[in-house]
Amino acid sequence: MAVDAAPAPTAPRRARWVPVVAAGLAYLGVSLLVWAHVWLTGDPAHTLTCPCGDVAQQLWWLEWFPRALQHGHNPFYSNALFARFGGINAESNLSWMLPAALLSPVTLAFGPIASFNAANLLAPVATGMAAYALAGRFTTLAWARFAAGLAYAFSPFVMGNVDIGHVNLTMLAYTPLVVLVGDRLLCGETSPRRAGITLGCLTVAEAFFGTEGLALTAGLVAGLLVALALVRRDVLAAAWRRVATAAAIGGAIAAVGLAYPVWVFFFGPAHVGGPFWTTTAELGLDRFVWPRADVGVPVHSTMLAGYEGARGPGTQFLGLGIVLVVLVGALVVRRRAAYAVLGIAAAALLVLEANPRRLVASVPLLNDVVSVRWAVGTTLCLSVMLAMVLDGWWRPARAPAVWVRAHLGRLGSGAAAVGCALAAFVPVAATYTLPFKVAPVSVPRWFATAGTRVPAGTAVLVVPFAWGSSDTAMVWQAEAGLRFALVGGFGYVPGADHRRASVLSPLPDATLLQQLSAGVTPLSDAQRTALRRLLVGWAPLEVVAVDGHVPPPVLVTLDGVLGPGVHADGATTWAVRRRG
C-alpha cells in the first residue's frame, strides 16, 4: 500500500499472471468440492439446490436476458412475470444482466439451470483470484496470497450466499480490484487517466451484477481513506490531485454507461421507490466470533430462500481464530502502516455490520443495505491482513518473528506461519457441511408440450400459484424457454401507493389463489364468485394445475368455478375467455 515502502521489483507481466491463474485453478478445485453433487455426481443441467425462493428468481433472470435479445424485447423490462399487473422492472430487481449475458451460450444450449450452476461454481473462483492479486501488494509469498484469496472467496459470507445463488454477493471481485487500482494510483504506479478508465469500466460492469456491491465497496473505500488520513495524511496530501482526476474520469464513464439503467430504475415501467430493505437488525459482537446455535441443521428461513441443506455459521461469522491471528499479527508484520489502515477500516465496517442501537437505520442510502452485508469489506481487510501475518512469520523482519527464527530456525518460523493459517481456517471450515445438498429437478411435461403453444396474448396461471418464495412455476416457465406470460411471480413490484416497493409478489385479491395452492378447500359460494370474477378479469387466461402438485379437492374446486377441465400432458387445464 502507498503508506509503506516501495514494493520489490515486479516480474514480467506474463510471469505475474501465472501464479494468479494457478491460484484460480486451486480455487476451482475447492468450488468443485463444494458443488460435488452437481458437477461430479449429478447433472449440471438438471440438478439444483431447490427450484424455489431466491434460487428460482435468479434462475429466471438468467433465462430472461438471452430470450429478450433473441426476440427483440427490452431486457430492462418484462411482462413475462406479473402478467396482467404491469410486468416487472429489471433494474428494481437483481436481474444479473452481466452474468446472464456472459452465460447466454450456456443458457441457450443447456438451459438456465446449467447457467445457474456455472455461475455459482465460478463466482468464488473469480473472487479469490481478485483477492489474491490484491494481497500481492503486501507480500511476495505465494501461499500467503493464496490464503488471502481462500479466506475471502470461501468465507462464511460467500458460503452463506452461494448456496442460494446470490451471484451478486458471491462474485465479489469488484471490491479488491477497486482497492488494488486505488493503491496503484496512490503509489504513482498508474496514471490518473488509466486508473479512471479502469474504475469506470469496473463500476459499470458491477452495476449489472447488482448495485449493492457498489454501496458496499464505496463503504470500504471510505473507511480506507479515513484510516489513511489518520495514519499517513502526507500520502493523501501528495496524491489528492491524481485521485480527484481519476474519480472524475471514472465518474464520467459510469454516468454515461449507466444513464439508461438509472432512468429505468427511477422512472421506467413498473419501477419501485423507497428503501427495499429497512436495516433494523442489531448484532452482538459474539456473532462474529461464535457460529450460530443452529449451525449444521436445516432451518425454515434458509429453506424459503432456496437451500434445504444444513445451515452455515451465519454470513457475519468471522471466527475467533482469524480475529486473534490478526490482533497478535501486528507484532510480526513488516509494513505496519498498511496493516493499521486495513485494521481501522475493518473495525469501522464491523461497527456498521453490528449496527449497535440501529446506528444506520436512519441514515439515508445506508439504511437500504442489509447490515450484515458490510461483512464484505471486513472480510477482505482481514484476509489481506492474514496474508501479511503469514508473510511476517515466514520472512521475519521484526520481533518476535526474528527471535523465533534465531532460536528455532526456519522450521520454527514456518511452523508459526502454518499454525496461524490453521488457527484462521479450521474454526470456520469446521462449521461447513459439504458438499452442498442438491436434488434433481424435473419439469412437468405440460411445459415442454402444450406450454410451448400458448396463443399470443394469453396469460398462464399455474397452480401451485407463483407467489413469493413459493415460485417453482418460474423455474418451469424458464426451463420451457419463457414461451408464455406468467400471472404471479417473485420480485419487487410497485406497491399500492405506486412508490414503495412491495416484495413477495402481493397481487390484488390473490389470497384465494394462495389458499388453493396451500390446499385450503372448500370455498364458500361468495369466494367462488370472487375467484371466478378474478380469473375472468385476467382473460384470455389458461389455468394449469400440475399433476402431483395439486390436491384433488383443489381440482374439484376449480371445476366448480370454471367448469370441467381438460387433462392432458400431466396437467389439468381450463381456458378462460373474455366475456362476450
Coordinates of C-alpha atoms in Angstrom, one line a residue:
M1 CA 0.0 0.0 0.0
A2 CA 1.1 3.6 -0.6
V3 CA 1.8 4.1 3.1
D4 CA 4.6 1.5 3.0
A5 CA 7.9 1.2 1.3
A6 CA 8.0 0.8 -2.4
P7 CA 7.3 -2.8 -3.5
A8 CA 10.0 -5.1 -4.7
P9 CA 10.8 -5.1 -8.4
T10 CA 8.0 -6.8 -10.3
A11 CA 8.3 -9.8 -12.6
P12 CA 7.4 -9.5 -16.3
R13 CA 3.7 -9.2 -17.0
R14 CA 3.3 -12.8 -18.2
A15 CA 5.1 -14.2 -15.2
R16 CA 2.9 -12.2 -12.8
W17 CA -0.3 -13.8 -14.2
V18 CA 1.0 -17.4 -13.9
P19 CA 0.6 -17.7 -10.1
V20 CA -2.8 -15.9 -10.3
V21 CA -4.1 -18.5 -12.8
A22 CA -2.6 -21.3 -10.7
A23 CA -4.4 -20.0 -7.6
G24 CA -7.6 -19.8 -9.7
L25 CA -7.3 -23.4 -10.6
A26 CA -6.9 -24.3 -6.9
Y27 CA -9.9 -22.2 -6.0
L28 CA -11.8 -24.0 -8.8
G29 CA -10.9 -27.3 -7.1
V30 CA -12.4 -26.1 -3.8
S31 CA -15.5 -24.9 -5.6
L32 CA -15.9 -28.3 -7.2
L33 CA -15.7 -29.9 -3.8
V34 CA -18.5 -27.5 -2.6
W35 CA -20.7 -28.4 -5.6
A36 CA -19.6 -32.0 -6.0
H37 CA -23.2 -33.3 -6.0
V38 CA -23.8 -31.1 -9.1
W39 CA -20.6 -31.4 -11.1
L40 CA -19.1 -34.7 -10.1
T41 CA -22.1 -37.0 -9.2
G42 CA -25.0 -35.0 -10.6
D43 CA -26.3 -33.5 -13.8
P44 CA -25.5 -29.7 -14.0
A45 CA -28.4 -29.1 -16.4
H46 CA -31.0 -30.8 -14.2
T47 CA -29.7 -30.6 -10.6
L48 CA -30.4 -27.7 -8.2
T49 CA -30.4 -26.8 -4.6
C50 CA -34.2 -26.1 -4.7
P51 CA -36.5 -24.9 -7.5
C52 CA -37.9 -22.3 -5.1
G53 CA -37.2 -19.0 -3.3
D54 CA -34.3 -16.8 -4.4
V55 CA -32.9 -19.6 -6.5
A56 CA -36.0 -19.7 -8.8
Q57 CA -35.9 -15.9 -9.1
Q58 CA -32.3 -15.7 -10.1
L59 CA -32.6 -18.7 -12.5
W60 CA -35.5 -16.9 -14.2
W61 CA -33.4 -13.8 -14.9
L62 CA -30.6 -15.8 -16.3
E63 CA -33.1 -17.1 -18.9
W64 CA -34.8 -13.8 -19.5
F65 CA -31.8 -11.8 -20.8
P66 CA -30.9 -14.0 -23.8
R67 CA -34.5 -14.7 -24.7
A68 CA -35.3 -10.9 -24.6
L69 CA -32.4 -10.2 -27.0
Q70 CA -33.4 -13.2 -29.2
H71 CA -36.9 -11.9 -29.6
G72 CA -36.2 -8.2 -29.7
H73 CA -37.6 -7.3 -26.3
N74 CA -36.3 -4.7 -23.9
P75 CA -34.1 -6.6 -21.4
F76 CA -34.7 -4.0 -18.8
Y77 CA -38.5 -4.7 -18.6
S78 CA -40.5 -7.9 -18.8
N79 CA -44.2 -8.7 -18.9
A80 CA -43.4 -12.4 -18.7
L81 CA -43.8 -12.1 -15.0
F82 CA -46.7 -10.4 -13.2
A83 CA -48.8 -10.6 -16.4
R84 CA -52.0 -8.5 -16.1
F85 CA -50.3 -6.4 -13.4
G86 CA -47.8 -4.2 -15.3
G87 CA -44.9 -6.6 -15.5
I88 CA -41.6 -6.3 -13.7
N89 CA -38.7 -3.8 -13.8
A90 CA -35.3 -5.5 -14.2
E91 CA -33.4 -2.6 -12.5
S92 CA -35.7 -2.7 -9.5
N93 CA -34.8 -6.4 -9.2
L94 CA -31.4 -8.2 -9.2
S95 CA -31.5 -9.2 -12.9
W96 CA -27.8 -10.2 -13.1
M97 CA -27.6 -8.9 -16.7
L98 CA -23.8 -9.3 -17.0
P99 CA -23.6 -12.9 -15.8
A100 CA -26.8 -13.6 -17.9
A101 CA -25.0 -12.1 -20.9
L102 CA -21.7 -14.0 -20.3
L103 CA -23.6 -17.3 -19.8
S104 CA -26.1 -16.8 -22.7
P105 CA -24.5 -19.5 -24.8
V106 CA -24.8 -22.0 -21.9
T107 CA -28.4 -21.0 -21.3
L108 CA -29.4 -21.3 -24.9
A109 CA -27.6 -24.7 -25.3
F110 CA -28.3 -26.4 -22.0
G111 CA -31.0 -24.3 -20.1
P112 CA -30.9 -21.8 -17.2
I113 CA -30.2 -24.4 -14.6
A114 CA -26.9 -25.2 -16.2
S115 CA -26.1 -21.4 -16.3
F116 CA -27.1 -21.1 -12.7
N117 CA -24.8 -23.9 -11.6
A118 CA -21.9 -22.5 -13.7
A119 CA -22.3 -19.0 -12.2
N120 CA -22.2 -20.4 -8.7
L121 CA -19.2 -22.6 -9.4
L122 CA -17.1 -19.8 -11.0
A123 CA -18.1 -16.8 -8.9
P124 CA -16.0 -17.7 -5.9
V125 CA -13.1 -18.5 -8.2
A126 CA -13.0 -15.0 -9.7
T127 CA -13.5 -13.6 -6.2
G128 CA -10.5 -15.5 -4.9
M129 CA -8.3 -14.5 -7.8
A130 CA -9.0 -10.8 -7.3
A131 CA -8.2 -11.1 -3.6
Y132 CA -5.0 -13.0 -4.5
A133 CA -3.9 -10.1 -6.8
L134 CA -4.7 -7.5 -4.1
A135 CA -2.7 -9.5 -1.5
G136 CA 0.3 -9.3 -3.8
R137 CA 0.6 -5.6 -2.9
F138 CA 1.6 -6.6 0.6
T139 CA 3.5 -9.9 0.3
T140 CA 5.6 -11.8 -2.3
L141 CA 4.8 -15.1 -0.5
A142 CA 2.6 -17.1 -2.9
W143 CA 0.9 -19.3 -0.4
A144 CA 0.2 -16.3 1.8
R145 CA -1.6 -14.7 -1.1
F146 CA -3.4 -17.9 -1.8
A147 CA -4.6 -17.9 1.9
A148 CA -5.9 -14.4 1.5
G149 CA -7.9 -15.4 -1.6
L150 CA -9.2 -18.6 0.1
A151 CA -10.3 -16.7 3.2
Y152 CA -12.2 -14.1 1.1
A153 CA -13.7 -16.3 -1.6
F154 CA -14.9 -19.1 0.7
S155 CA -15.7 -17.0 3.7
P156 CA -18.9 -17.6 5.7
F157 CA -20.4 -14.6 3.9
V158 CA -19.8 -16.1 0.5
M159 CA -20.7 -19.6 1.5
G160 CA -23.9 -18.3 3.1
N161 CA -24.9 -16.7 -0.2
V162 CA -23.6 -19.1 -2.8
D163 CA -25.9 -21.9 -1.6
I164 CA -28.9 -19.8 -2.5
G165 CA -27.3 -18.5 -5.7
H166 CA -26.8 -14.8 -4.8
V167 CA -24.3 -14.2 -7.6
N168 CA -24.2 -10.5 -6.7
L169 CA -22.9 -11.4 -3.3
T170 CA -20.5 -14.2 -4.3
M171 CA -18.9 -12.6 -7.3
L172 CA -17.0 -10.1 -5.2
A173 CA -14.0 -9.4 -7.4
Y174 CA -15.1 -5.7 -7.9
T175 CA -14.1 -4.8 -4.3
P176 CA -10.5 -6.0 -4.2
L177 CA -9.9 -4.8 -7.8
V178 CA -11.1 -1.3 -6.9
V179 CA -8.7 -1.2 -3.8
L180 CA -5.9 -2.6 -6.0
V181 CA -6.3 0.1 -8.7
G182 CA -6.6 2.8 -6.0
D183 CA -3.4 1.7 -4.2
R184 CA -1.5 1.7 -7.5
L185 CA -2.9 5.2 -8.1
L186 CA -1.7 6.4 -4.7
C187 CA 1.7 4.9 -5.3
G188 CA 2.0 6.6 -8.7
E189 CA 2.3 3.3 -10.5
T190 CA -0.5 4.1 -12.9
S191 CA -1.7 7.3 -14.4
P192 CA -5.0 9.0 -13.3
R193 CA -6.4 8.6 -16.8
R194 CA -5.8 4.8 -16.8
A195 CA -7.0 4.4 -13.3
G196 CA -10.1 6.4 -14.0
I197 CA -10.9 4.4 -17.1
T198 CA -10.4 1.1 -15.3
L199 CA -12.5 2.2 -12.3
G200 CA -15.3 3.5 -14.5
C201 CA -15.5 0.3 -16.6
L202 CA -15.4 -1.9 -13.4
T203 CA -18.2 0.2 -11.9
V204 CA -20.4 -0.2 -15.0
A205 CA -19.8 -3.9 -15.0
E206 CA -20.5 -4.2 -11.3
A207 CA -23.8 -2.3 -11.7
F208 CA -25.0 -5.1 -14.0
F209 CA -24.2 -7.7 -11.2
G210 CA -26.1 -5.7 -8.6
T211 CA -26.0 -2.2 -7.2
E212 CA -25.5 -3.3 -3.6
G213 CA -21.9 -4.3 -4.4
L214 CA -21.3 -0.6 -5.4
A215 CA -22.5 0.6 -2.0
L216 CA -20.5 -2.0 0.0
T217 CA -17.3 -1.1 -1.9
A218 CA -17.9 2.6 -1.5
G219 CA -18.2 2.0 2.2
L220 CA -14.9 0.1 2.3
V221 CA -13.1 2.8 0.2
A222 CA -14.4 5.5 2.5
G223 CA -13.1 3.6 5.5
L224 CA -9.7 3.1 4.0
L225 CA -9.4 6.8 3.1
V226 CA -10.3 7.8 6.6
A227 CA -7.8 5.3 8.0
L228 CA -5.2 6.6 5.6
A229 CA -5.8 10.2 6.7
L230 CA -5.3 9.1 10.3
V231 CA -2.2 7.0 9.7
R232 CA -0.4 8.8 6.8
R233 CA -2.0 12.1 5.9
D234 CA 1.0 13.1 3.9
V235 CA 0.2 10.3 1.4
L236 CA -3.2 11.7 0.7
A237 CA -1.9 15.3 0.5
A238 CA 0.6 14.2 -2.2
A239 CA -1.9 12.2 -4.2
W240 CA -5.2 14.1 -3.9
R241 CA -4.9 15.6 -7.4
R242 CA -4.4 12.2 -9.0
V243 CA -7.2 10.8 -7.0
A244 CA -9.6 13.6 -8.0
T245 CA -8.7 13.3 -11.7
A246 CA -9.2 9.5 -11.7
A247 CA -12.5 9.9 -9.8
A248 CA -13.8 12.5 -12.3
I249 CA -12.9 10.3 -15.3
G250 CA -14.3 7.2 -13.7
G251 CA -17.5 9.0 -12.7
A252 CA -18.0 10.3 -16.2
I253 CA -17.7 6.8 -17.7
A254 CA -20.1 5.4 -15.1
A255 CA -22.6 8.3 -15.7
V256 CA -22.6 7.6 -19.5
G257 CA -22.6 3.8 -19.2
L258 CA -25.4 3.7 -16.6
A259 CA -27.6 6.6 -17.8
Y260 CA -30.3 4.5 -19.2
P261 CA -30.3 1.9 -16.4
V262 CA -30.6 4.7 -13.9
W263 CA -33.5 6.1 -15.8
V264 CA -35.2 2.7 -15.8
F265 CA -34.6 2.3 -12.1
F266 CA -36.2 5.7 -11.2
F267 CA -38.7 6.3 -13.9
G268 CA -39.1 3.1 -16.0
P269 CA -42.2 1.0 -16.3
A270 CA -43.1 -1.0 -13.1
H271 CA -40.3 0.8 -11.2
V272 CA -40.5 0.9 -7.4
G273 CA -39.4 3.6 -4.9
G274 CA -38.4 3.8 -1.2
P275 CA -36.0 1.5 0.6
F276 CA -36.1 -2.1 -0.4
W277 CA -35.0 -3.4 2.9
T278 CA -35.0 -1.4 6.2
T279 CA -31.9 -2.0 8.3
T280 CA -33.2 -2.7 11.8
A281 CA -31.1 -5.7 13.0
E282 CA -28.7 -5.2 15.8
L283 CA -26.0 -7.9 16.3
G284 CA -23.8 -8.6 19.3
L285 CA -20.1 -8.9 18.8
D286 CA -20.3 -12.6 19.8
R287 CA -22.0 -13.3 16.5
F288 CA -18.7 -12.5 14.7
V289 CA -16.5 -15.0 16.7
W290 CA -19.0 -17.8 17.5
P291 CA -21.2 -19.6 15.0
R292 CA -25.0 -19.6 15.2
A293 CA -26.5 -22.0 17.6
D294 CA -28.5 -23.8 14.8
V295 CA -25.4 -24.3 12.6
G296 CA -25.4 -27.7 10.9
V297 CA -29.2 -28.2 10.7
P298 CA -31.8 -27.2 8.1
V299 CA -33.8 -24.1 9.1
H300 CA -37.0 -22.7 7.7
S301 CA -35.7 -19.3 6.7
T302 CA -32.9 -20.8 4.6
M303 CA -35.3 -23.3 3.0
L304 CA -37.6 -20.4 2.0
A305 CA -34.6 -18.7 0.3
G306 CA -33.8 -21.9 -1.7
Y307 CA -31.5 -24.2 0.3
E308 CA -32.8 -27.2 2.1
G309 CA -29.4 -28.4 3.5
A310 CA -27.7 -27.7 6.7
R311 CA -27.3 -24.1 7.8
G312 CA -23.9 -22.4 7.9
P313 CA -22.4 -20.3 10.7
G314 CA -24.1 -17.1 9.5
T315 CA -22.8 -14.6 6.9
Q316 CA -21.5 -12.3 9.6
F317 CA -19.3 -15.0 11.2
L318 CA -15.5 -14.5 11.1
G319 CA -14.2 -17.0 13.6
L320 CA -12.2 -16.4 16.7
G321 CA -9.1 -17.8 15.1
I322 CA -8.7 -15.2 12.4
V323 CA -9.5 -12.4 14.8
L324 CA -6.8 -13.5 17.2
V325 CA -4.3 -14.0 14.4
V326 CA -4.7 -10.5 13.0
L327 CA -4.6 -9.0 16.5
V328 CA -1.4 -10.7 17.5
G329 CA -0.1 -10.4 14.0
A330 CA 0.7 -6.7 14.5
L331 CA 3.8 -7.9 16.3
V332 CA 5.3 -9.5 13.2
V333 CA 4.1 -7.6 10.1
R334 CA 6.7 -5.7 8.3
R335 CA 4.5 -3.0 6.8
R336 CA 2.9 -1.6 10.0
A337 CA 1.2 1.4 8.4
A338 CA -0.7 -0.6 5.8
Y339 CA -1.7 -3.1 8.5
A340 CA -3.0 -0.2 10.6
V341 CA -5.0 1.2 7.7
L342 CA -6.7 -2.1 7.0
G343 CA -7.3 -2.7 10.6
I344 CA -9.0 0.6 11.2
A345 CA -11.2 0.2 8.1
A346 CA -12.2 -3.4 9.2
A347 CA -13.1 -2.1 12.7
A348 CA -15.3 0.7 11.2
L349 CA -17.1 -1.7 8.9
L350 CA -17.6 -4.1 11.8
V351 CA -19.4 -1.4 13.7
L352 CA -21.7 -0.8 10.7
E353 CA -22.2 -4.6 10.4
A354 CA -23.1 -4.9 14.1
N355 CA -25.4 -1.9 13.8
P356 CA -25.4 -1.1 17.6
R357 CA -28.5 0.8 18.6
R358 CA -29.6 0.6 15.0
L359 CA -26.9 3.1 14.1
V360 CA -27.6 3.2 10.4
A361 CA -31.3 2.7 10.4
S362 CA -32.0 6.4 10.0
V363 CA -29.1 7.2 7.6
P364 CA -30.4 7.6 4.0
L365 CA -28.9 5.2 1.5
L366 CA -27.1 3.2 4.2
N367 CA -30.4 2.1 5.6
D368 CA -31.1 0.3 2.4
V369 CA -28.1 -2.0 2.8
V370 CA -28.7 -5.1 4.9
S371 CA -26.3 -4.5 7.8
V372 CA -24.7 -7.9 7.8
R373 CA -23.5 -7.4 4.3
W374 CA -20.9 -4.9 5.4
A375 CA -19.0 -8.1 6.1
V376 CA -17.7 -8.0 2.5
G377 CA -15.3 -5.2 3.4
T378 CA -14.5 -6.6 6.8
T379 CA -13.7 -10.0 5.4
L380 CA -11.5 -8.5 2.7
C381 CA -9.4 -6.5 5.1
L382 CA -8.9 -9.4 7.5
S383 CA -8.0 -11.7 4.6
V384 CA -5.2 -9.4 3.4
M385 CA -4.1 -8.8 7.0
L386 CA -3.9 -12.6 7.4
A387 CA -1.6 -12.8 4.3
M388 CA 0.7 -10.1 5.9
V389 CA 0.9 -12.0 9.2
L390 CA 1.8 -15.3 7.4
D391 CA 4.5 -13.4 5.4
G392 CA 5.7 -11.8 8.7
W393 CA 6.3 -15.2 10.2
W394 CA 7.7 -16.8 7.1
R395 CA 10.1 -13.9 6.3
P396 CA 10.8 -12.5 9.7
A397 CA 11.8 -8.9 9.9
R398 CA 10.6 -7.9 13.4
A399 CA 10.4 -9.5 16.8
P400 CA 9.1 -11.9 17.8
A401 CA 9.5 -13.5 14.4
V402 CA 13.2 -12.8 14.3
W403 CA 13.5 -14.3 17.8
V404 CA 11.7 -17.5 16.6
R405 CA 14.0 -17.7 13.6
A406 CA 17.1 -17.1 15.7
H407 CA 16.3 -19.8 18.2
L408 CA 14.2 -22.3 16.2
G409 CA 15.5 -21.8 12.7
R410 CA 13.5 -21.6 9.5
L411 CA 11.4 -24.6 10.6
G412 CA 10.2 -22.8 13.7
S413 CA 9.3 -19.7 11.8
G414 CA 7.5 -21.7 9.2
A415 CA 5.6 -23.7 11.8
A416 CA 4.4 -20.4 13.3
A417 CA 3.1 -19.3 9.9
V418 CA 1.4 -22.6 9.3
G419 CA -0.1 -22.5 12.8
C420 CA -1.6 -19.1 12.2
A421 CA -3.1 -20.3 8.9
L422 CA -4.7 -23.3 10.7
A423 CA -5.9 -21.1 13.5
A424 CA -7.6 -18.9 11.0
F425 CA -9.2 -21.5 8.8
V426 CA -10.1 -24.5 11.0
P427 CA -12.7 -22.8 13.2
V428 CA -14.5 -21.6 10.0
A429 CA -14.2 -24.8 8.0
A430 CA -15.5 -26.9 10.9
T431 CA -18.9 -25.1 10.6
Y432 CA -19.4 -26.1 7.0
T433 CA -21.4 -29.1 5.8
L434 CA -20.1 -30.0 2.4
P435 CA -20.8 -30.8 -0.3
F436 CA -24.0 -28.8 -0.6
K437 CA -27.2 -30.6 -0.7
V438 CA -28.9 -30.7 -4.1
A439 CA -31.7 -32.7 -5.9
P440 CA -32.7 -33.4 -9.5
V441 CA -35.2 -31.0 -11.0
S442 CA -38.0 -32.4 -13.2
V443 CA -40.1 -30.0 -15.3
P444 CA -43.7 -31.2 -15.7
R445 CA -44.5 -32.4 -19.2
W446 CA -47.1 -29.7 -19.9
F447 CA -44.4 -27.0 -20.0
A448 CA -42.4 -28.8 -22.7
T449 CA -45.5 -29.6 -24.8
A450 CA -48.7 -27.6 -24.6
G451 CA -46.9 -24.8 -22.7
T452 CA -44.8 -24.1 -25.8
R453 CA -48.0 -23.5 -27.8
V454 CA -49.9 -21.0 -25.7
P455 CA -51.6 -18.4 -28.0
A456 CA -50.1 -15.0 -28.1
G457 CA -51.8 -12.6 -25.7
T458 CA -52.9 -15.4 -23.4
A459 CA -51.5 -15.4 -19.9
V460 CA -50.9 -18.6 -17.8
L461 CA -51.9 -19.1 -14.2
V462 CA -50.1 -22.1 -12.8
V463 CA -51.4 -23.9 -9.7
P464 CA -49.4 -24.0 -7.4
F465 CA -49.6 -20.3 -7.7
A466 CA -46.2 -18.4 -8.1
W467 CA -46.4 -16.3 -5.0
G468 CA -43.4 -15.1 -3.0
S469 CA -40.8 -17.7 -2.3
S470 CA -43.3 -20.5 -3.5
D471 CA -42.2 -19.7 -7.0
T472 CA -41.4 -23.1 -8.6
A473 CA -43.6 -22.2 -11.6
M474 CA -41.0 -19.6 -12.5
V475 CA -38.4 -22.4 -12.9
W476 CA -40.8 -24.4 -15.1
Q477 CA -41.5 -21.4 -17.2
A478 CA -37.8 -20.6 -17.6
E479 CA -36.9 -24.1 -18.5
A480 CA -39.6 -24.1 -21.2
G481 CA -38.0 -21.0 -22.8
L482 CA -40.4 -18.3 -21.4
R483 CA -43.0 -19.2 -24.1
F484 CA -45.8 -17.6 -22.2
A485 CA -46.5 -14.8 -19.7
L486 CA -47.0 -15.9 -16.1
V487 CA -49.6 -14.5 -13.7
G488 CA -47.7 -14.0 -10.4
G489 CA -44.0 -14.3 -9.6
F490 CA -41.4 -13.3 -7.1
G491 CA -39.8 -9.9 -7.1
Y492 CA -40.2 -6.2 -6.4
V493 CA -43.2 -4.6 -7.9
P494 CA -44.9 -1.3 -7.3
G495 CA -47.0 -1.2 -4.1
A496 CA -50.4 0.2 -3.5
D497 CA -49.1 3.8 -3.5
H498 CA -47.1 3.1 -6.7
R499 CA -43.9 4.3 -4.9
R500 CA -42.7 2.0 -2.2
A501 CA -41.5 -1.5 -3.1
S502 CA -43.8 -4.4 -2.5
V503 CA -41.9 -7.6 -2.1
L504 CA -43.1 -11.2 -2.2
S505 CA -45.5 -10.6 -5.1
P506 CA -48.6 -9.1 -3.4
L507 CA -51.3 -9.1 -6.1
P508 CA -54.7 -7.6 -5.5
D509 CA -57.4 -10.2 -4.5
A510 CA -55.0 -13.1 -4.9
T511 CA -55.5 -14.5 -1.4
L512 CA -57.8 -17.1 -2.8
L513 CA -55.1 -18.4 -5.1
Q514 CA -52.7 -18.7 -2.2
Q515 CA -55.3 -20.7 -0.3
L516 CA -55.9 -23.0 -3.3
S517 CA -52.1 -23.6 -3.7
A518 CA -52.0 -24.5 0.0
G519 CA -54.9 -26.9 -0.4
V520 CA -57.3 -24.9 1.6
T521 CA -60.8 -26.0 0.4
P522 CA -63.7 -25.9 0.0
L523 CA -64.6 -22.3 -0.8
S524 CA -67.8 -20.6 0.1
D525 CA -70.2 -19.5 -2.6
A526 CA -69.1 -15.9 -2.2
Q527 CA -65.4 -17.0 -2.5
R528 CA -66.2 -19.0 -5.6
T529 CA -67.9 -16.0 -7.2
A530 CA -65.0 -13.7 -6.3
L531 CA -62.4 -16.2 -7.7
R532 CA -64.3 -16.5 -11.0
R533 CA -64.6 -12.8 -11.3
L534 CA -60.8 -12.5 -10.6
L535 CA -59.9 -15.1 -13.3
V536 CA -62.3 -13.8 -15.9
G537 CA -60.8 -10.3 -15.4
W538 CA -57.4 -11.8 -16.4
A539 CA -58.7 -13.4 -19.6
P540 CA -57.6 -14.6 -22.0
L541 CA -56.1 -16.9 -19.5
E542 CA -55.1 -20.6 -19.2
V543 CA -55.2 -22.1 -15.8
V544 CA -52.9 -25.0 -15.4
A545 CA -53.0 -27.4 -12.4
V546 CA -49.9 -29.6 -12.4
D547 CA -50.3 -33.3 -11.6
G548 CA -48.7 -34.3 -8.3
H549 CA -48.5 -30.7 -7.0
V550 CA -52.2 -30.0 -6.5
P551 CA -54.5 -31.9 -4.1
P552 CA -57.6 -33.5 -5.7
P553 CA -60.0 -31.2 -3.7
V554 CA -58.4 -28.2 -5.4
L555 CA -59.2 -29.7 -8.8
V556 CA -62.8 -30.2 -7.8
T557 CA -63.0 -26.5 -6.6
L558 CA -61.6 -25.3 -9.9
D559 CA -64.1 -27.5 -11.9
G560 CA -66.9 -25.9 -9.9
V561 CA -65.6 -22.4 -10.6
L562 CA -64.5 -22.7 -14.3
G563 CA -66.3 -25.8 -15.5
P564 CA -64.8 -29.2 -16.2
G565 CA -61.1 -29.1 -17.0
V566 CA -59.2 -31.0 -19.7
H567 CA -56.5 -33.4 -18.6
A568 CA -53.5 -33.8 -20.9
D569 CA -49.7 -33.8 -20.7
G570 CA -49.6 -34.3 -17.0
A571 CA -51.8 -31.3 -16.1
T572 CA -55.4 -30.3 -15.9
T573 CA -56.2 -27.0 -17.8
W574 CA -59.1 -24.6 -18.0
A575 CA -59.4 -22.0 -20.8
V576 CA -60.8 -18.7 -19.5
R577 CA -62.1 -16.4 -22.3
R578 CA -63.3 -12.8 -22.3
R579 CA -67.0 -12.3 -21.8
G580 CA -68.9 -11.7 -25.0

